[in-house]
């Protein structure tokens, strides 16, 4: 496991960032963020699979359908710009154009992200007025301000960085994400931005999608998929090192560091789940195929009953096997085994008399693992989730009020 250090999107060479108050949030907190690469960057991105997609998602997908190079991302928080019709799309395009003009960039070189309340038009007057300010505030150490400005109900900043020494020199990765509620696999109310000074080929898109699937798409907080989910990787090549020029061993080392950073950021979202008090890994092994292991793990991880048991520190294994059975994946109940860490509670479909004291100690931990063995094959996968607490209800019952 790669050691992740404190840092953010500006850690790699050639990146600048900023965060300002545009007046979008009633709280008066930072709500407009800008990430800028001094040199055009190869861009890879993944978006929500929700059929209802916010205007910025539609705008960005249109940009990246025709090209792979961008120079900046402008992000607003406090307003999702979702379900806002044609005007919402125009507003997203206008945000990008204002940044392009201010930075003297070419057309279609800026991506847009939004997060916040759905169905409200963007306060474009406030945003337009703040664009000159945020461009002027760009700086090489602007990672923290950027991270603060993209937050909504987050209680912690989610950032990290890592460097890898290769025979050709040092390669750097940095990242920042936001997300706390409306989090479910296949992207969630989650915005994630990862930067690197490594040169990456267009073909890296396949590797990137795999990394997204095994990090940001392997978490769930509440089972609700958002309209705005976006994960962007920008590679500006300022290290002068091209991935394909490295040895196979070094390529593997570099890719592992990038994936570990993405997974670290994703797990920060789970730890900060709205009202969450615990982070739980749901591992499903012994599956026929990895896709089936993921499907079973997601079914367990997204179950409200299971998550309530986590909060109550109740080792209610019956809810877990029931959720597995409702996943749509065929297995033989009489062959399954279930563990809380190393304590077995089910063997061949029947309860095992576990040591209550040990089991009680495990479920009181802030973080632990549950493993379900389907005894069907060799495939396995993990999904990360959190508990469902009283505070989650309170936060989301009062979200727009």
GROMACS .gro file of C-alpha atoms in nm:
model
  401
    1UNK     CA    1   0.000   0.000   0.000
    2UNK     CA    2   0.140   0.336  -0.105
    3UNK     CA    3   0.191   0.590   0.170
    4UNK     CA    4  -0.040   0.886   0.107
    5UNK     CA    5   0.088   1.222   0.227
    6UNK     CA    6  -0.093   1.546   0.309
    7UNK     CA    7  -0.127   1.764   0.002
    8UNK     CA    8  -0.365   1.818  -0.284
    9UNK     CA    9  -0.422   1.903  -0.648
   10UNK     CA   10  -0.129   2.146  -0.666
   11UNK     CA   11   0.131   1.892  -0.554
   12UNK     CA   12   0.227   1.784  -0.909
   13UNK     CA   13   0.429   2.033  -1.116
   14UNK     CA   14   0.242   2.289  -1.322
   15UNK     CA   15  -0.091   2.304  -1.138
   16UNK     CA   16  -0.251   2.602  -0.968
   17UNK     CA   17  -0.578   2.630  -0.777
   18UNK     CA   18  -0.800   2.876  -0.592
   19UNK     CA   19  -1.120   2.900  -0.392
   20UNK     CA   20  -1.331   3.211  -0.329
   21UNK     CA   21  -1.667   3.324  -0.192
   22UNK     CA   22  -1.906   3.401  -0.477
   23UNK     CA   23  -2.214   3.431  -0.257
   24UNK     CA   24  -2.381   3.111  -0.379
   25UNK     CA   25  -2.403   2.961  -0.030
   26UNK     CA   26  -2.618   3.135   0.227
   27UNK     CA   27  -2.355   3.044   0.486
   28UNK     CA   28  -2.103   3.273   0.320
   29UNK     CA   29  -1.849   2.992   0.297
   30UNK     CA   30  -1.618   2.936   0.000
   31UNK     CA   31  -1.827   2.818  -0.295
   32UNK     CA   32  -1.631   2.868  -0.618
   33UNK     CA   33  -1.316   2.670  -0.699
   34UNK     CA   34  -1.076   2.668  -0.993
   35UNK     CA   35  -0.812   2.413  -1.093
   36UNK     CA   36  -0.571   2.522  -1.366
   37UNK     CA   37  -0.286   2.351  -1.548
   38UNK     CA   38  -0.018   2.585  -1.681
   39UNK     CA   39   0.019   2.352  -1.979
   40UNK     CA   40  -0.276   2.180  -2.150
   41UNK     CA   41  -0.339   1.844  -1.985
   42UNK     CA   42  -0.455   1.507  -2.111
   43UNK     CA   43  -0.791   1.453  -1.945
   44UNK     CA   44  -0.973   1.136  -1.841
   45UNK     CA   45  -1.316   1.150  -1.679
   46UNK     CA   46  -1.602   0.940  -1.548
   47UNK     CA   47  -1.953   1.061  -1.474
   48UNK     CA   48  -2.276   0.956  -1.305
   49UNK     CA   49  -2.482   0.680  -1.465
   50UNK     CA   50  -2.802   0.837  -1.336
   51UNK     CA   51  -3.043   0.903  -1.625
   52UNK     CA   52  -3.106   1.249  -1.477
   53UNK     CA   53  -2.776   1.427  -1.537
   54UNK     CA   54  -2.688   1.782  -1.436
   55UNK     CA   55  -2.602   2.044  -1.697
   56UNK     CA   56  -2.227   2.044  -1.615
   57UNK     CA   57  -2.210   1.668  -1.666
   58UNK     CA   58  -2.376   1.699  -2.008
   59UNK     CA   59  -2.149   1.989  -2.100
   60UNK     CA   60  -1.829   1.807  -1.996
   61UNK     CA   61  -1.928   1.486  -2.173
   62UNK     CA   62  -1.981   1.688  -2.489
   63UNK     CA   63  -1.637   1.846  -2.459
   64UNK     CA   64  -1.456   1.518  -2.393
   65UNK     CA   65  -1.642   1.335  -2.669
   66UNK     CA   66  -1.446   1.540  -2.922
   67UNK     CA   67  -1.112   1.591  -2.746
   68UNK     CA   68  -0.891   1.476  -2.460
   69UNK     CA   69  -0.708   1.798  -2.376
   70UNK     CA   70  -0.825   2.058  -2.122
   71UNK     CA   71  -0.661   2.332  -1.920
   72UNK     CA   72  -0.891   2.398  -1.626
   73UNK     CA   73  -1.198   2.299  -1.426
   74UNK     CA   74  -1.431   2.554  -1.267
   75UNK     CA   75  -1.644   2.420  -0.979
   76UNK     CA   76  -1.928   2.575  -0.784
   77UNK     CA   77  -2.082   2.434  -0.466
   78UNK     CA   78  -2.418   2.515  -0.311
   79UNK     CA   79  -2.613   2.467  -0.635
   80UNK     CA   80  -2.621   2.149  -0.848
   81UNK     CA   81  -2.741   2.316  -1.171
   82UNK     CA   82  -2.947   2.000  -1.224
   83UNK     CA   83  -3.301   1.983  -1.363
   84UNK     CA   84  -3.257   2.341  -1.484
   85UNK     CA   85  -3.334   2.283  -1.853
   86UNK     CA   86  -3.172   2.461  -2.146
   87UNK     CA   87  -3.082   2.759  -1.930
   88UNK     CA   88  -2.878   2.535  -1.701
   89UNK     CA   89  -2.672   2.411  -1.995
   90UNK     CA   90  -2.622   2.768  -2.117
   91UNK     CA   91  -2.510   2.868  -1.767
   92UNK     CA   92  -2.258   2.582  -1.751
   93UNK     CA   93  -2.118   2.681  -2.090
   94UNK     CA   94  -2.104   3.044  -1.981
   95UNK     CA   95  -1.904   2.954  -1.669
   96UNK     CA   96  -1.649   2.778  -1.888
   97UNK     CA   97  -1.633   3.061  -2.141
   98UNK     CA   98  -1.579   3.324  -1.871
   99UNK     CA   99  -1.279   3.131  -1.739
  100UNK     CA  100  -1.144   3.070  -2.089
  101UNK     CA  101  -1.152   3.440  -2.169
  102UNK     CA  102  -0.997   3.542  -1.839
  103UNK     CA  103  -0.712   3.291  -1.877
  104UNK     CA  104  -0.672   3.351  -2.251
  105UNK     CA  105  -0.750   2.990  -2.328
  106UNK     CA  106  -0.899   2.840  -2.640
  107UNK     CA  107  -1.264   2.751  -2.665
  108UNK     CA  108  -1.375   2.423  -2.505
  109UNK     CA  109  -1.064   2.400  -2.286
  110UNK     CA  110  -1.243   2.435  -1.950
  111UNK     CA  111  -1.464   2.176  -1.777
  112UNK     CA  112  -1.742   2.263  -1.532
  113UNK     CA  113  -1.870   2.093  -1.216
  114UNK     CA  114  -2.150   2.183  -0.977
  115UNK     CA  115  -2.277   2.036  -0.649
  116UNK     CA  116  -2.556   2.131  -0.414
  117UNK     CA  117  -2.934   2.165  -0.423
  118UNK     CA  118  -3.114   2.033  -0.732
  119UNK     CA  119  -3.363   2.241  -0.931
  120UNK     CA  120  -3.243   2.591  -0.853
  121UNK     CA  121  -3.103   2.815  -1.129
  122UNK     CA  122  -2.742   2.921  -1.089
  123UNK     CA  123  -2.692   3.278  -0.962
  124UNK     CA  124  -2.495   3.365  -1.272
  125UNK     CA  125  -2.458   3.730  -1.178
  126UNK     CA  126  -2.265   3.632  -0.865
  127UNK     CA  127  -2.059   3.369  -1.045
  128UNK     CA  128  -1.967   3.599  -1.333
  129UNK     CA  129  -1.864   3.869  -1.088
  130UNK     CA  130  -1.640   3.623  -0.902
  131UNK     CA  131  -1.455   3.482  -1.205
  132UNK     CA  132  -1.196   3.765  -1.226
  133UNK     CA  133  -1.133   3.729  -0.854
  134UNK     CA  134  -1.079   3.354  -0.863
  135UNK     CA  135  -0.846   3.376  -1.162
  136UNK     CA  136  -0.643   3.643  -0.983
  137UNK     CA  137  -0.629   3.420  -0.673
  138UNK     CA  138  -0.475   3.121  -0.853
  139UNK     CA  139  -0.158   3.007  -0.681
  140UNK     CA  140   0.079   2.714  -0.672
  141UNK     CA  141  -0.026   2.624  -0.317
  142UNK     CA  142  -0.400   2.672  -0.359
  143UNK     CA  143  -0.492   2.308  -0.286
  144UNK     CA  144  -0.658   2.372   0.050
  145UNK     CA  145  -0.874   2.662  -0.070
  146UNK     CA  146  -0.982   2.452  -0.369
  147UNK     CA  147  -1.072   2.162  -0.139
  148UNK     CA  148  -1.275   2.387   0.090
  149UNK     CA  149  -1.465   2.554  -0.194
  150UNK     CA  150  -1.596   2.230  -0.344
  151UNK     CA  151  -1.752   2.108  -0.016
  152UNK     CA  152  -2.121   2.100   0.075
  153UNK     CA  153  -2.217   1.888   0.379
  154UNK     CA  154  -1.861   1.754   0.414
  155UNK     CA  155  -1.717   1.777   0.763
  156UNK     CA  156  -1.355   1.713   0.663
  157UNK     CA  157  -1.134   1.809   0.371
  158UNK     CA  158  -1.054   1.511   0.150
  159UNK     CA  159  -0.711   1.557  -0.005
  160UNK     CA  160  -0.392   1.362  -0.053
  161UNK     CA  161  -0.077   1.330  -0.260
  162UNK     CA  162   0.195   1.079  -0.341
  163UNK     CA  163   0.526   1.080  -0.524
  164UNK     CA  164   0.701   0.795  -0.701
  165UNK     CA  165   1.070   0.785  -0.780
  166UNK     CA  166   1.150   0.630  -1.116
  167UNK     CA  167   1.474   0.584  -1.311
  168UNK     CA  168   1.369   0.887  -1.519
  169UNK     CA  169   1.294   1.107  -1.218
  170UNK     CA  170   1.008   1.185  -0.979
  171UNK     CA  171   0.640   1.153  -1.070
  172UNK     CA  172   0.377   1.325  -0.858
  173UNK     CA  173   0.005   1.273  -0.802
  174UNK     CA  174  -0.236   1.494  -0.607
  175UNK     CA  175  -0.606   1.484  -0.545
  176UNK     CA  176  -0.911   1.633  -0.381
  177UNK     CA  177  -1.269   1.516  -0.362
  178UNK     CA  178  -1.596   1.602  -0.192
  179UNK     CA  179  -1.884   1.382  -0.090
  180UNK     CA  180  -2.077   1.291   0.221
  181UNK     CA  181  -2.435   1.199   0.132
  182UNK     CA  182  -2.618   1.071  -0.178
  183UNK     CA  183  -2.326   0.834  -0.230
  184UNK     CA  184  -2.365   0.504  -0.416
  185UNK     CA  185  -2.157   0.302  -0.664
  186UNK     CA  186  -2.150   0.417  -1.026
  187UNK     CA  187  -2.057   0.758  -0.894
  188UNK     CA  188  -2.240   0.959  -0.633
  189UNK     CA  189  -2.278   1.316  -0.509
  190UNK     CA  190  -1.912   1.310  -0.546
  191UNK     CA  191  -1.671   1.537  -0.722
  192UNK     CA  192  -1.312   1.414  -0.750
  193UNK     CA  193  -1.012   1.578  -0.912
  194UNK     CA  194  -0.678   1.402  -0.950
  195UNK     CA  195  -0.371   1.564  -1.102
  196UNK     CA  196  -0.035   1.436  -1.218
  197UNK     CA  197   0.274   1.570  -1.391
  198UNK     CA  198   0.322   1.235  -1.566
  199UNK     CA  199   0.256   1.212  -1.941
  200UNK     CA  200  -0.020   0.959  -2.009
  201UNK     CA  201  -0.130   0.810  -2.343
  202UNK     CA  202  -0.492   0.826  -2.465
  203UNK     CA  203  -0.512   0.452  -2.416
  204UNK     CA  204  -0.483   0.506  -2.039
  205UNK     CA  205  -0.859   0.564  -2.037
  206UNK     CA  206  -0.914   0.189  -1.996
  207UNK     CA  207  -0.685   0.175  -1.692
  208UNK     CA  208  -0.850   0.488  -1.550
  209UNK     CA  209  -1.199   0.336  -1.575
  210UNK     CA  210  -1.078   0.026  -1.393
  211UNK     CA  211  -0.931   0.243  -1.117
  212UNK     CA  212  -1.257   0.438  -1.085
  213UNK     CA  213  -1.460   0.118  -1.066
  214UNK     CA  214  -1.243  -0.019  -0.786
  215UNK     CA  215  -1.226   0.305  -0.587
  216UNK     CA  216  -1.501   0.565  -0.627
  217UNK     CA  217  -1.747   0.308  -0.766
  218UNK     CA  218  -1.683   0.071  -0.476
  219UNK     CA  219  -1.828   0.289  -0.202
  220UNK     CA  220  -2.179   0.357  -0.077
  221UNK     CA  221  -2.317   0.581   0.197
  222UNK     CA  222  -2.692   0.571   0.144
  223UNK     CA  223  -2.771   0.393  -0.182
  224UNK     CA  224  -2.872   0.712  -0.366
  225UNK     CA  225  -2.701   0.788  -0.697
  226UNK     CA  226  -2.659   1.157  -0.776
  227UNK     CA  227  -2.705   1.371  -1.085
  228UNK     CA  228  -2.367   1.543  -1.072
  229UNK     CA  229  -2.099   1.281  -1.005
  230UNK     CA  230  -1.771   1.357  -1.173
  231UNK     CA  231  -1.420   1.218  -1.148
  232UNK     CA  232  -1.148   1.393  -1.349
  233UNK     CA  233  -0.781   1.302  -1.397
  234UNK     CA  234  -0.558   1.570  -1.551
  235UNK     CA  235  -0.208   1.476  -1.671
  236UNK     CA  236   0.003   1.772  -1.788
  237UNK     CA  237   0.335   1.592  -1.848
  238UNK     CA  238   0.541   1.856  -1.663
  239UNK     CA  239   0.766   1.590  -1.511
  240UNK     CA  240   0.893   1.520  -1.861
  241UNK     CA  241   0.830   1.150  -1.800
  242UNK     CA  242   0.607   0.946  -2.031
  243UNK     CA  243   0.440   0.642  -1.878
  244UNK     CA  244   0.512   0.423  -2.178
  245UNK     CA  245   0.887   0.498  -2.159
  246UNK     CA  246   0.912   0.341  -1.814
  247UNK     CA  247   0.989  -0.025  -1.757
  248UNK     CA  248   0.697  -0.257  -1.698
  249UNK     CA  249   0.790  -0.275  -1.332
  250UNK     CA  250   0.799   0.103  -1.297
  251UNK     CA  251   0.474   0.143  -1.489
  252UNK     CA  252   0.309  -0.095  -1.244
  253UNK     CA  253   0.455   0.098  -0.950
  254UNK     CA  254   0.330   0.433  -1.084
  255UNK     CA  255  -0.018   0.298  -1.159
  256UNK     CA  256  -0.038   0.142  -0.815
  257UNK     CA  257   0.039   0.480  -0.656
  258UNK     CA  258  -0.233   0.651  -0.858
  259UNK     CA  259  -0.488   0.384  -0.770
  260UNK     CA  260  -0.394   0.393  -0.402
  261UNK     CA  261  -0.448   0.770  -0.398
  262UNK     CA  262  -0.790   0.734  -0.564
  263UNK     CA  263  -0.890   0.462  -0.320
  264UNK     CA  264  -0.769   0.670  -0.027
  265UNK     CA  265  -0.984   0.963  -0.139
  266UNK     CA  266  -1.285   0.736  -0.192
  267UNK     CA  267  -1.253   0.593   0.158
  268UNK     CA  268  -1.237   0.945   0.300
  269UNK     CA  269  -1.588   0.995   0.158
  270UNK     CA  270  -1.713   0.684   0.339
  271UNK     CA  271  -1.554   0.795   0.665
  272UNK     CA  272  -1.729   1.130   0.626
  273UNK     CA  273  -2.068   0.984   0.533
  274UNK     CA  274  -2.337   1.215   0.666
  275UNK     CA  275  -2.373   1.130   1.033
  276UNK     CA  276  -2.148   0.825   0.991
  277UNK     CA  277  -1.971   0.677   1.292
  278UNK     CA  278  -1.823   0.366   1.128
  279UNK     CA  279  -1.653   0.250   0.805
  280UNK     CA  280  -1.718  -0.110   0.707
  281UNK     CA  281  -1.555  -0.318   0.433
  282UNK     CA  282  -1.791  -0.573   0.279
  283UNK     CA  283  -1.581  -0.843   0.115
  284UNK     CA  284  -1.748  -1.110  -0.097
  285UNK     CA  285  -1.523  -1.399  -0.197
  286UNK     CA  286  -1.577  -1.738  -0.353
  287UNK     CA  287  -1.780  -1.592  -0.637
  288UNK     CA  288  -1.791  -1.721  -0.993
  289UNK     CA  289  -1.703  -1.379  -1.140
  290UNK     CA  290  -1.585  -1.050  -0.998
  291UNK     CA  291  -1.895  -0.871  -1.129
  292UNK     CA  292  -2.112  -1.106  -0.925
  293UNK     CA  293  -1.902  -1.051  -0.614
  294UNK     CA  294  -1.944  -0.676  -0.657
  295UNK     CA  295  -2.319  -0.707  -0.703
  296UNK     CA  296  -2.361  -0.907  -0.383
  297UNK     CA  297  -2.132  -0.675  -0.187
  298UNK     CA  298  -2.322  -0.369  -0.309
  299UNK     CA  299  -2.653  -0.524  -0.211
  300UNK     CA  300  -2.529  -0.575   0.144
  301UNK     CA  301  -2.350  -0.241   0.169
  302UNK     CA  302  -2.654  -0.041   0.054
  303UNK     CA  303  -2.908  -0.211   0.281
  304UNK     CA  304  -3.062   0.037   0.526
  305UNK     CA  305  -3.133  -0.244   0.773
  306UNK     CA  306  -2.775  -0.365   0.761
  307UNK     CA  307  -2.643  -0.010   0.801
  308UNK     CA  308  -2.873   0.055   1.098
  309UNK     CA  309  -2.735  -0.260   1.262
  310UNK     CA  310  -2.384  -0.126   1.210
  311UNK     CA  311  -2.483   0.194   1.389
  312UNK     CA  312  -2.643   0.000   1.674
  313UNK     CA  313  -2.330  -0.217   1.705
  314UNK     CA  314  -2.550  -0.521   1.652
  315UNK     CA  315  -2.380  -0.820   1.477
  316UNK     CA  316  -2.708  -0.902   1.302
  317UNK     CA  317  -2.578  -1.148   1.045
  318UNK     CA  318  -2.931  -1.243   0.939
  319UNK     CA  319  -2.973  -0.905   0.769
  320UNK     CA  320  -2.644  -0.952   0.586
  321UNK     CA  321  -2.723  -1.293   0.438
  322UNK     CA  322  -3.076  -1.176   0.357
  323UNK     CA  323  -2.939  -0.880   0.160
  324UNK     CA  324  -2.699  -1.113  -0.021
  325UNK     CA  325  -2.991  -1.333  -0.116
  326UNK     CA  326  -3.178  -1.031  -0.254
  327UNK     CA  327  -2.884  -0.930  -0.476
  328UNK     CA  328  -3.006  -1.122  -0.781
  329UNK     CA  329  -2.697  -1.345  -0.786
  330UNK     CA  330  -2.764  -1.718  -0.760
  331UNK     CA  331  -2.582  -1.912  -0.489
  332UNK     CA  332  -2.648  -2.205  -0.256
  333UNK     CA  333  -2.739  -2.078   0.093
  334UNK     CA  334  -2.627  -2.407   0.249
  335UNK     CA  335  -2.270  -2.343   0.130
  336UNK     CA  336  -2.208  -1.987   0.247
  337UNK     CA  337  -1.986  -1.875   0.532
  338UNK     CA  338  -1.980  -1.535   0.703
  339UNK     CA  339  -1.714  -1.367   0.918
  340UNK     CA  340  -1.687  -1.049   1.124
  341UNK     CA  341  -1.311  -0.999   1.091
  342UNK     CA  342  -1.174  -1.342   1.193
  343UNK     CA  343  -1.482  -1.447   1.391
  344UNK     CA  344  -1.702  -1.689   1.198
  345UNK     CA  345  -2.076  -1.647   1.258
  346UNK     CA  346  -2.216  -1.863   0.973
  347UNK     CA  347  -2.082  -2.194   0.841
  348UNK     CA  348  -2.248  -2.381   0.554
  349UNK     CA  349  -2.555  -2.163   0.591
  350UNK     CA  350  -2.602  -2.227   0.964
  351UNK     CA  351  -2.516  -2.009   1.266
  352UNK     CA  352  -2.193  -2.073   1.451
  353UNK     CA  353  -2.173  -2.020   1.823
  354UNK     CA  354  -1.926  -1.732   1.828
  355UNK     CA  355  -1.750  -1.583   2.125
  356UNK     CA  356  -1.989  -1.299   2.213
  357UNK     CA  357  -1.725  -1.089   2.383
  358UNK     CA  358  -1.500  -1.096   2.076
  359UNK     CA  359  -1.788  -1.024   1.839
  360UNK     CA  360  -1.906  -0.738   2.058
  361UNK     CA  361  -1.557  -0.588   2.058
  362UNK     CA  362  -1.540  -0.601   1.676
  363UNK     CA  363  -1.872  -0.425   1.608
  364UNK     CA  364  -1.778  -0.146   1.849
  365UNK     CA  365  -1.474  -0.058   1.637
  366UNK     CA  366  -1.479   0.245   1.408
  367UNK     CA  367  -1.360   0.031   1.119
  368UNK     CA  368  -1.383  -0.343   1.053
  369UNK     CA  369  -1.440  -0.601   0.777
  370UNK     CA  370  -1.721  -0.843   0.707
  371UNK     CA  371  -1.645  -1.133   0.473
  372UNK     CA  372  -1.900  -1.349   0.294
  373UNK     CA  373  -1.778  -1.665   0.119
  374UNK     CA  374  -2.021  -1.789  -0.148
  375UNK     CA  375  -1.817  -2.106  -0.216
  376UNK     CA  376  -1.880  -2.083  -0.590
  377UNK     CA  377  -1.540  -1.994  -0.737
  378UNK     CA  378  -1.225  -1.787  -0.694
  379UNK     CA  379  -1.347  -1.432  -0.766
  380UNK     CA  380  -1.376  -1.169  -0.495
  381UNK     CA  381  -1.443  -0.796  -0.450
  382UNK     CA  382  -1.489  -0.539  -0.175
  383UNK     CA  383  -1.730  -0.249  -0.133
  384UNK     CA  384  -1.691   0.009   0.143
  385UNK     CA  385  -1.985   0.152   0.334
  386UNK     CA  386  -2.073   0.330   0.658
  387UNK     CA  387  -2.347   0.308   0.916
  388UNK     CA  388  -2.681   0.490   0.907
  389UNK     CA  389  -2.720   0.713   1.210
  390UNK     CA  390  -2.972   0.951   1.363
  391UNK     CA  391  -2.769   1.243   1.231
  392UNK     CA  392  -2.803   1.121   0.871
  393UNK     CA  393  -3.181   1.158   0.899
  394UNK     CA  394  -3.153   1.504   1.052
  395UNK     CA  395  -2.904   1.633   0.793
  396UNK     CA  396  -3.106   1.512   0.495
  397UNK     CA  397  -3.449   1.596   0.635
  398UNK     CA  398  -3.344   1.960   0.654
  399UNK     CA  399  -3.119   1.976   0.343
  400UNK     CA  400  -3.307   2.247   0.148
  401UNK     CA  401  -3.445   2.430   0.449
   0.00000   0.00000   0.00000
